[in-house]
mmCIF file of C-alpha atoms in Angstrom:
data_model
loop_
_atom_site.group_PDB
_atom_site.id
_atom_site.type_symbol
_atom_site.label_atom_id
_atom_site.label_comp_id
_atom_site.label_asym_id
_atom_site.label_seq_id
_atom_site.Cartn_x
_atom_site.Cartn_y
_atom_site.Cartn_z
ATOM 1 C CA MET A 4 17.713 31.836 -22.482
ATOM 2 C CA ALA A 5 17.766 35.460 -23.707
ATOM 3 C CA ARG A 6 20.809 37.296 -22.924
ATOM 4 C CA ARG A 7 20.710 40.167 -20.747
ATOM 5 C CA THR A 8 22.097 43.359 -21.994
ATOM 6 C CA ARG A 9 24.472 45.711 -20.291
ATOM 7 C CA ARG A 10 21.799 48.233 -19.891
ATOM 8 C CA ALA A 11 19.763 45.327 -17.980
ATOM 9 C CA VAL A 12 22.545 44.216 -15.471
ATOM 10 C CA LEU A 13 23.342 47.936 -14.549
ATOM 11 C CA THR A 14 19.397 48.361 -14.019
ATOM 12 C CA ALA A 15 19.432 45.411 -11.554
ATOM 13 C CA LEU A 16 22.773 45.987 -9.835
ATOM 14 C CA GLY A 17 21.154 49.381 -9.322
ATOM 15 C CA SER A 18 18.110 48.441 -7.962
ATOM 16 C CA GLY A 19 19.989 46.122 -5.559
ATOM 17 C CA ILE A 20 21.862 48.891 -4.459
ATOM 18 C CA ALA A 21 18.868 51.158 -3.672
ATOM 19 C CA ALA A 22 17.154 48.051 -1.833
ATOM 20 C CA THR A 23 20.432 48.030 0.384
ATOM 21 C CA ALA A 24 20.768 51.511 1.047
ATOM 22 C CA GLY A 25 20.578 52.309 4.374
ATOM 23 C CA CYS A 26 21.819 48.880 5.509
ATOM 24 C CA GLY A 27 24.997 47.531 6.791
ATOM 25 C CA SER A 28 26.777 44.450 5.963
ATOM 26 C CA PHE A 29 24.898 41.283 5.036
ATOM 27 C CA GLY A 30 21.898 43.648 4.837
ATOM 28 C CA ARG A 31 21.435 44.352 8.247
ATOM 29 C CA GLU A 32 20.129 47.708 9.045
ATOM 30 C CA ARG A 33 22.830 50.308 10.635
ATOM 31 C CA VAL A 34 22.467 52.616 13.121
ATOM 32 C CA ASP A 35 24.741 55.370 13.134
ATOM 33 C CA VAL A 36 26.155 56.222 17.043
ATOM 34 C CA LEU A 37 28.083 59.076 18.285
ATOM 35 C CA VAL A 38 29.859 58.122 21.338
ATOM 36 C CA ALA A 39 32.053 59.689 24.232
ATOM 37 C CA GLY A 40 35.805 58.444 23.699
ATOM 38 C CA SER A 41 36.166 56.232 26.615
ATOM 39 C CA LEU A 42 32.885 54.374 25.489
ATOM 40 C CA GLN A 43 34.512 53.757 22.190
ATOM 41 C CA LYS A 44 36.045 50.391 22.770
ATOM 42 C CA ALA A 45 32.658 49.266 24.272
ATOM 43 C CA ALA A 46 30.552 50.714 21.657
ATOM 44 C CA SER A 47 32.672 49.229 18.793
ATOM 45 C CA GLU A 48 32.998 45.677 20.558
ATOM 46 C CA THR A 49 30.358 44.548 23.114
ATOM 47 C CA LEU A 50 27.624 46.708 21.860
ATOM 48 C CA GLN A 51 28.041 45.321 18.638
ATOM 49 C CA THR A 52 27.708 42.233 19.424
ATOM 50 C CA GLN A 53 24.929 42.258 21.731
ATOM 51 C CA THR A 54 22.326 44.116 19.465
ATOM 52 C CA ASP A 55 20.920 42.742 16.019
ATOM 53 C CA VAL A 56 21.603 45.712 13.925
ATOM 54 C CA GLU A 57 24.989 46.914 12.914
ATOM 55 C CA VAL A 58 26.178 49.731 14.851
ATOM 56 C CA ALA A 59 28.247 51.984 13.061
ATOM 57 C CA VAL A 60 30.275 54.053 15.552
ATOM 58 C CA GLU A 61 32.373 57.760 15.901
ATOM 59 C CA ALA A 62 33.919 58.620 19.333
ATOM 60 C CA ARG A 63 34.368 62.346 20.327
ATOM 61 C CA GLY A 64 35.189 64.092 23.479
ATOM 62 C CA SER A 65 31.782 64.131 25.074
ATOM 63 C CA VAL A 66 31.486 67.986 24.835
ATOM 64 C CA GLN A 67 32.712 68.049 20.939
ATOM 65 C CA ALA A 68 30.125 65.460 20.309
ATOM 66 C CA ALA A 69 27.136 67.566 21.929
ATOM 67 C CA ARG A 70 28.194 70.445 19.849
ATOM 68 C CA LEU A 71 28.626 68.909 16.858
ATOM 69 C CA VAL A 72 24.844 67.509 17.269
ATOM 70 C CA ALA A 73 23.517 70.913 18.703
ATOM 71 C CA ASP A 74 25.074 72.759 15.288
ATOM 72 C CA GLY A 75 23.594 70.009 13.005
ATOM 73 C CA LYS A 76 27.361 68.511 11.738
ATOM 74 C CA ARG A 77 26.378 65.342 12.786
ATOM 75 C CA ASP A 78 22.942 63.518 12.866
ATOM 76 C CA PRO A 79 23.179 60.281 15.050
ATOM 77 C CA ALA A 80 20.161 57.826 15.803
ATOM 78 C CA ILE A 81 22.445 57.343 19.418
ATOM 79 C CA VAL A 82 24.027 59.561 21.003
ATOM 80 C CA ALA A 83 26.024 58.270 24.657
ATOM 81 C CA LEU A 84 27.976 60.892 26.338
ATOM 82 C CA ALA A 85 30.174 61.172 29.387
ATOM 83 C CA ASP A 86 28.401 63.673 31.299
ATOM 84 C CA PRO A 87 24.156 63.645 31.172
ATOM 85 C CA THR A 88 24.353 67.415 32.074
ATOM 86 C CA LEU A 89 25.540 68.350 28.314
ATOM 87 C CA PHE A 90 22.155 67.018 26.993
ATOM 88 C CA ASP A 91 20.438 69.635 28.498
ATOM 89 C CA ARG A 92 22.990 72.583 28.465
ATOM 90 C CA VAL A 93 24.120 72.049 24.742
ATOM 91 C CA MET A 94 22.025 69.611 22.740
ATOM 92 C CA ASP A 95 18.768 70.637 24.473
ATOM 93 C CA THR A 96 17.201 67.162 24.548
ATOM 94 C CA ALA A 97 14.013 67.177 26.228
ATOM 95 C CA TRP A 98 15.109 64.039 27.900
ATOM 96 C CA HIS A 99 17.891 61.053 28.621
ATOM 97 C CA ALA A 100 18.508 57.959 30.118
ATOM 98 C CA VAL A 101 21.545 57.207 32.521
ATOM 99 C CA VAL A 102 22.984 54.185 32.082
ATOM 100 C CA ALA A 103 26.439 53.896 33.994
ATOM 101 C CA SER A 104 28.732 55.252 36.083
ATOM 102 C CA ASN A 105 32.631 55.260 36.733
ATOM 103 C CA GLU A 106 35.623 56.666 38.837
ATOM 104 C CA MET A 107 38.701 58.595 38.019
ATOM 105 C CA VAL A 108 42.407 57.273 38.313
ATOM 106 C CA LEU A 109 46.004 57.988 37.640
ATOM 107 C CA ALA A 110 47.449 55.449 35.346
ATOM 108 C CA TYR A 111 51.089 55.008 34.575
ATOM 109 C CA ASN A 112 53.762 53.132 32.055
ATOM 110 C CA PRO A 113 55.873 51.053 33.869
ATOM 111 C CA GLN A 114 58.048 50.631 31.074
ATOM 112 C CA THR A 115 59.125 54.394 31.696
ATOM 113 C CA GLY A 116 61.591 55.786 34.318
ATOM 114 C CA GLY A 117 58.943 58.530 35.216
ATOM 115 C CA GLY A 118 55.857 55.892 35.304
ATOM 116 C CA THR A 119 58.190 53.851 37.854
ATOM 117 C CA ARG A 120 58.083 57.318 40.230
ATOM 118 C CA VAL A 121 54.556 57.711 39.734
ATOM 119 C CA ALA A 122 54.043 53.480 40.954
ATOM 120 C CA GLU A 123 56.247 54.050 43.908
ATOM 121 C CA ALA A 124 55.171 57.646 45.268
ATOM 122 C CA ASP A 125 53.547 58.398 48.304
ATOM 123 C CA PRO A 126 51.583 60.401 47.980
ATOM 124 C CA TRP A 127 50.654 59.629 44.495
ATOM 125 C CA TYR A 128 50.908 63.461 43.191
ATOM 126 C CA ALA A 129 54.259 64.042 44.656
ATOM 127 C CA PRO A 130 56.803 63.367 41.273
ATOM 128 C CA LEU A 131 53.877 65.283 39.415
ATOM 129 C CA ARG A 132 55.170 68.560 40.733
ATOM 130 C CA GLY A 133 58.235 68.291 39.021
ATOM 131 C CA ASP A 134 59.725 67.973 35.233
ATOM 132 C CA SER A 135 61.096 64.296 36.327
ATOM 133 C CA VAL A 136 57.093 62.503 35.000
ATOM 134 C CA SER A 137 55.541 63.861 31.596
ATOM 135 C CA LEU A 138 51.734 63.710 32.079
ATOM 136 C CA GLY A 139 48.665 63.710 29.909
ATOM 137 C CA ARG A 140 45.510 64.830 30.342
ATOM 138 C CA THR A 141 42.242 65.526 27.829
ATOM 139 C CA ASP A 142 41.279 68.991 26.697
ATOM 140 C CA PRO A 143 38.764 70.134 29.216
ATOM 141 C CA THR A 144 37.146 72.316 26.547
ATOM 142 C CA LEU A 145 36.455 69.255 24.648
ATOM 143 C CA ASP A 146 35.209 66.437 26.828
ATOM 144 C CA PRO A 147 34.378 65.603 30.497
ATOM 145 C CA LEU A 148 37.881 63.758 31.398
ATOM 146 C CA GLY A 149 39.390 67.016 31.011
ATOM 147 C CA TYR A 150 37.413 68.623 33.551
ATOM 148 C CA ARG A 151 36.800 66.252 35.812
ATOM 149 C CA THR A 152 40.989 65.913 35.828
ATOM 150 C CA LEU A 153 40.753 69.464 37.363
ATOM 151 C CA PHE A 154 38.212 68.364 39.670
ATOM 152 C CA VAL A 155 40.625 66.034 40.920
ATOM 153 C CA LEU A 156 43.054 68.435 41.714
ATOM 154 C CA ALA A 157 40.939 70.776 43.222
ATOM 155 C CA LEU A 158 39.279 68.398 45.509
ATOM 156 C CA ALA A 159 43.064 66.605 46.153
ATOM 157 C CA ALA A 160 44.477 70.174 47.301
ATOM 158 C CA ASP A 161 41.449 70.455 49.603
ATOM 159 C CA TYR A 162 41.836 66.566 50.921
ATOM 160 C CA TYR A 163 45.455 66.623 51.464
ATOM 161 C CA ASP A 164 45.880 70.488 52.711
ATOM 162 C CA GLU A 165 48.080 71.025 49.634
ATOM 163 C CA PRO A 166 47.178 74.628 48.555
ATOM 164 C CA GLY A 167 48.339 75.394 44.971
ATOM 165 C CA LEU A 168 48.585 71.298 43.839
ATOM 166 C CA ALA A 169 46.622 72.111 40.709
ATOM 167 C CA GLU A 170 49.156 75.030 39.575
ATOM 168 C CA ALA A 171 52.130 72.720 40.316
ATOM 169 C CA VAL A 172 51.057 69.805 38.658
ATOM 170 C CA LEU A 173 49.173 71.321 35.389
ATOM 171 C CA SER A 174 50.898 72.751 32.019
ATOM 172 C CA PRO A 175 49.447 73.727 28.838
ATOM 173 C CA ASP A 176 51.405 71.010 27.022
ATOM 174 C CA GLN A 177 49.695 68.012 28.843
ATOM 175 C CA THR A 178 46.122 68.265 27.071
ATOM 176 C CA TYR A 179 45.292 65.669 23.884
ATOM 177 C CA PRO A 180 41.980 64.984 22.651
ATOM 178 C CA GLU A 181 40.746 62.189 24.450
ATOM 179 C CA THR A 182 40.710 59.268 21.387
ATOM 180 C CA GLN A 183 44.746 60.580 21.015
ATOM 181 C CA LEU A 184 45.573 60.502 24.527
ATOM 182 C CA LEU A 185 45.916 56.719 24.945
ATOM 183 C CA ALA A 186 48.071 56.230 22.110
ATOM 184 C CA GLN A 187 50.525 59.117 23.702
ATOM 185 C CA PHE A 188 50.533 56.997 26.746
ATOM 186 C CA GLU A 189 51.041 53.620 24.987
ATOM 187 C CA THR A 190 54.047 54.886 22.978
ATOM 188 C CA GLY A 191 55.794 56.407 26.181
ATOM 189 C CA ALA A 192 55.290 59.586 25.005
ATOM 190 C CA VAL A 193 53.890 60.417 28.369
ATOM 191 C CA ASN A 194 54.838 58.438 31.368
ATOM 192 C CA ALA A 195 51.190 58.962 33.463
ATOM 193 C CA ALA A 196 47.823 59.836 32.485
ATOM 194 C CA PHE A 197 44.354 60.932 34.312
ATOM 195 C CA VAL A 198 41.874 58.410 33.039
ATOM 196 C CA TYR A 199 38.572 56.784 33.661
ATOM 197 C CA ARG A 200 39.133 53.596 35.730
ATOM 198 C CA SER A 201 37.086 51.615 32.681
ATOM 199 C CA MET A 202 39.787 53.276 30.069
ATOM 200 C CA ALA A 203 42.528 51.599 32.425
ATOM 201 C CA MET A 204 41.109 48.557 33.129
ATOM 202 C CA GLU A 205 39.909 47.633 29.548
ATOM 203 C CA ARG A 206 43.253 48.024 28.650
ATOM 204 C CA ASP A 207 45.332 46.475 31.281
ATOM 205 C CA TYR A 208 47.221 49.806 32.630
ATOM 206 C CA PRO A 209 48.424 49.869 36.127
ATOM 207 C CA PHE A 210 46.765 53.063 38.116
ATOM 208 C CA ARG A 211 46.909 54.401 41.314
ATOM 209 C CA GLU A 212 43.385 54.688 43.033
ATOM 210 C CA PHE A 213 42.252 58.054 44.529
ATOM 211 C CA PRO A 214 40.409 57.939 48.077
ATOM 212 C CA PRO A 215 36.643 58.163 47.169
ATOM 213 C CA GLU A 216 36.595 61.961 48.593
ATOM 214 C CA ILE A 217 38.053 62.941 45.253
ATOM 215 C CA HIS A 218 37.709 60.112 42.680
ATOM 216 C CA LEU A 219 34.390 61.508 41.646
ATOM 217 C CA GLY A 220 32.727 57.941 41.759
ATOM 218 C CA ASP A 221 30.798 57.781 45.204
ATOM 219 C CA PRO A 222 27.497 59.201 45.205
ATOM 220 C CA ALA A 223 28.052 59.556 49.196
ATOM 221 C CA HIS A 224 30.035 62.524 48.025
ATOM 222 C CA ALA A 225 28.121 64.375 45.851
ATOM 223 C CA GLU A 226 28.057 67.322 48.028
ATOM 224 C CA ARG A 227 31.822 67.566 48.478
ATOM 225 C CA TYR A 228 32.202 66.672 44.502
ATOM 226 C CA ARG A 229 29.727 69.712 43.771
ATOM 227 C CA THR A 230 32.367 72.383 45.439
ATOM 228 C CA THR A 231 34.371 72.256 42.062
ATOM 229 C CA SER A 232 33.637 73.747 38.641
ATOM 230 C CA TYR A 233 34.151 74.671 35.084
ATOM 231 C CA GLU A 234 33.102 77.064 32.897
ATOM 232 C CA LEU A 235 32.894 75.591 28.969
ATOM 233 C CA PRO A 236 33.593 77.860 26.307
ATOM 234 C CA ASN A 237 30.041 78.640 25.298
ATOM 235 C CA GLY A 238 29.988 80.045 29.431
ATOM 236 C CA THR A 239 28.243 76.933 30.518
ATOM 237 C CA ALA A 240 29.166 75.971 33.963
ATOM 238 C CA VAL A 241 29.558 72.484 34.802
ATOM 239 C CA ALA A 242 29.919 71.405 38.436
ATOM 240 C CA GLY A 243 31.712 68.577 39.904
ATOM 241 C CA ASN A 244 29.156 65.323 40.134
ATOM 242 C CA PRO A 245 29.249 61.800 40.379
ATOM 243 C CA ILE A 246 30.487 60.450 37.270
ATOM 244 C CA GLU A 247 27.475 59.107 35.071
ATOM 245 C CA TYR A 248 27.053 58.249 31.608
ATOM 246 C CA GLY A 249 23.660 59.186 29.854
ATOM 247 C CA ALA A 250 22.345 58.456 26.190
ATOM 248 C CA VAL A 251 19.560 59.383 24.475
ATOM 249 C CA ARG A 252 17.542 58.145 20.979
ATOM 250 C CA ARG A 253 16.980 60.548 18.417
ATOM 251 C CA ASP A 254 14.755 58.778 15.878
ATOM 252 C CA GLU A 255 12.090 56.078 16.312
ATOM 253 C CA GLN A 256 13.169 53.683 13.489
ATOM 254 C CA GLU A 257 12.766 49.957 14.493
ATOM 255 C CA ALA A 258 16.491 49.445 14.071
ATOM 256 C CA THR A 259 17.246 52.755 16.385
ATOM 257 C CA ARG A 260 15.062 51.300 18.747
ATOM 258 C CA THR A 261 16.447 47.677 19.307
ATOM 259 C CA ALA A 262 20.260 49.237 19.383
ATOM 260 C CA PHE A 263 18.887 51.601 22.320
ATOM 261 C CA GLU A 264 17.331 49.041 24.117
ATOM 262 C CA THR A 265 20.472 47.363 24.377
ATOM 263 C CA VAL A 266 22.467 50.337 25.521
ATOM 264 C CA LEU A 267 20.101 50.944 28.350
ATOM 265 C CA SER A 268 20.678 47.702 29.287
ATOM 266 C CA GLY A 269 24.265 48.023 30.318
ATOM 267 C CA ASP A 270 25.279 44.672 29.604
ATOM 268 C CA TRP A 271 27.330 46.166 27.060
ATOM 269 C CA LEU A 272 29.624 48.164 29.488
ATOM 270 C CA ALA A 273 29.785 46.189 32.538
ATOM 271 C CA PRO A 274 32.546 44.032 30.823
ATOM 272 C CA HIS A 275 34.769 47.034 30.329
ATOM 273 C CA GLY A 276 35.069 48.261 33.745
ATOM 274 C CA PHE A 277 32.173 50.825 34.185
ATOM 275 C CA THR A 278 29.803 50.700 37.373
ATOM 276 C CA VAL A 279 26.435 49.629 36.299
ATOM 277 C CA ARG A 280 24.338 50.234 39.363
ATOM 278 C CA GLN A 281 21.076 48.861 40.010
ATOM 279 C CA ALA A 282 19.064 51.940 39.632
ATOM 280 C CA TYR A 283 20.122 52.168 36.092
ATOM 281 C CA PRO A 284 18.908 52.984 33.636
ATOM 282 C CA ARG A 285 17.741 55.871 34.820
ATOM 283 C CA LEU A 286 14.917 57.897 32.817
ATOM 284 C CA VAL A 287 14.879 61.352 32.880
ATOM 285 C CA GLY A 288 12.519 64.277 31.431
ATOM 286 C CA ASP A 289 9.825 63.753 29.034
ATOM 287 C CA VAL A 290 10.707 60.304 27.918
ATOM 288 C CA PRO A 291 8.708 58.483 25.235
ATOM 289 C CA SER A 292 6.466 55.914 25.831
ATOM 290 C CA THR A 293 8.484 54.249 23.014
ATOM 291 C CA VAL A 294 11.388 53.924 25.261
ATOM 292 C CA THR A 295 11.322 50.829 27.565
ATOM 293 C CA ARG A 296 13.565 49.909 30.183
#
């Protein structure tokens, strides 16, 4: 058998690389997915195990993620956000699917003095008023968890008849990007943090629960939630609503369709503490005929 020249070997290798371009490990097709920070663990772990394609996950605060897509700085095949209204108001998509819900809680670190005070407090917000507890939250200009924290405090002020509660609790130095907040919490840099129930449950954080009138997770209190609002930097006003998560598929590739069917199932979310209601997935807008439940 004739020996292959170095040029022939390189040519063959080049052909192989070209043939696998766009594929993930072991020849599987790759689907780029941009998700809310609170979906990162569920997407990277459970979603990946439940679909036959390789899912390449990037996590951002949902407002930031929507802006990146709208501005053409990201081109993911699938986007999953923690507030479906962002699909209309920032990304301007023709349709989306609602796949899960959640609620707000106050997680605390019991290994810290401030966390212990939060655990024992009655009412839960009492130790947050002073300087004895370091509090963490996310930036409301970047993600829904941040503005939902503001909604919870506004609703709590009314529910407990505590005018000025938000002003007494909040300060500018409490905000962190969503993907960094948990790191601050785990190292003890903050004693307590406003997070989603799913975030606390999937990491075994102890937490204080809120009444359904203020935790933003009960559709029966939707009218009450809508008394709160926040204006995003682009001037868009976001009203308080029951927390929901939405997703959209942005191309017709077979691998994307396969991955999106798993996204719609909700099976990747339930193990991580999200609520997957019987009514989900709820399809909204001009949904392509190729999208199946």
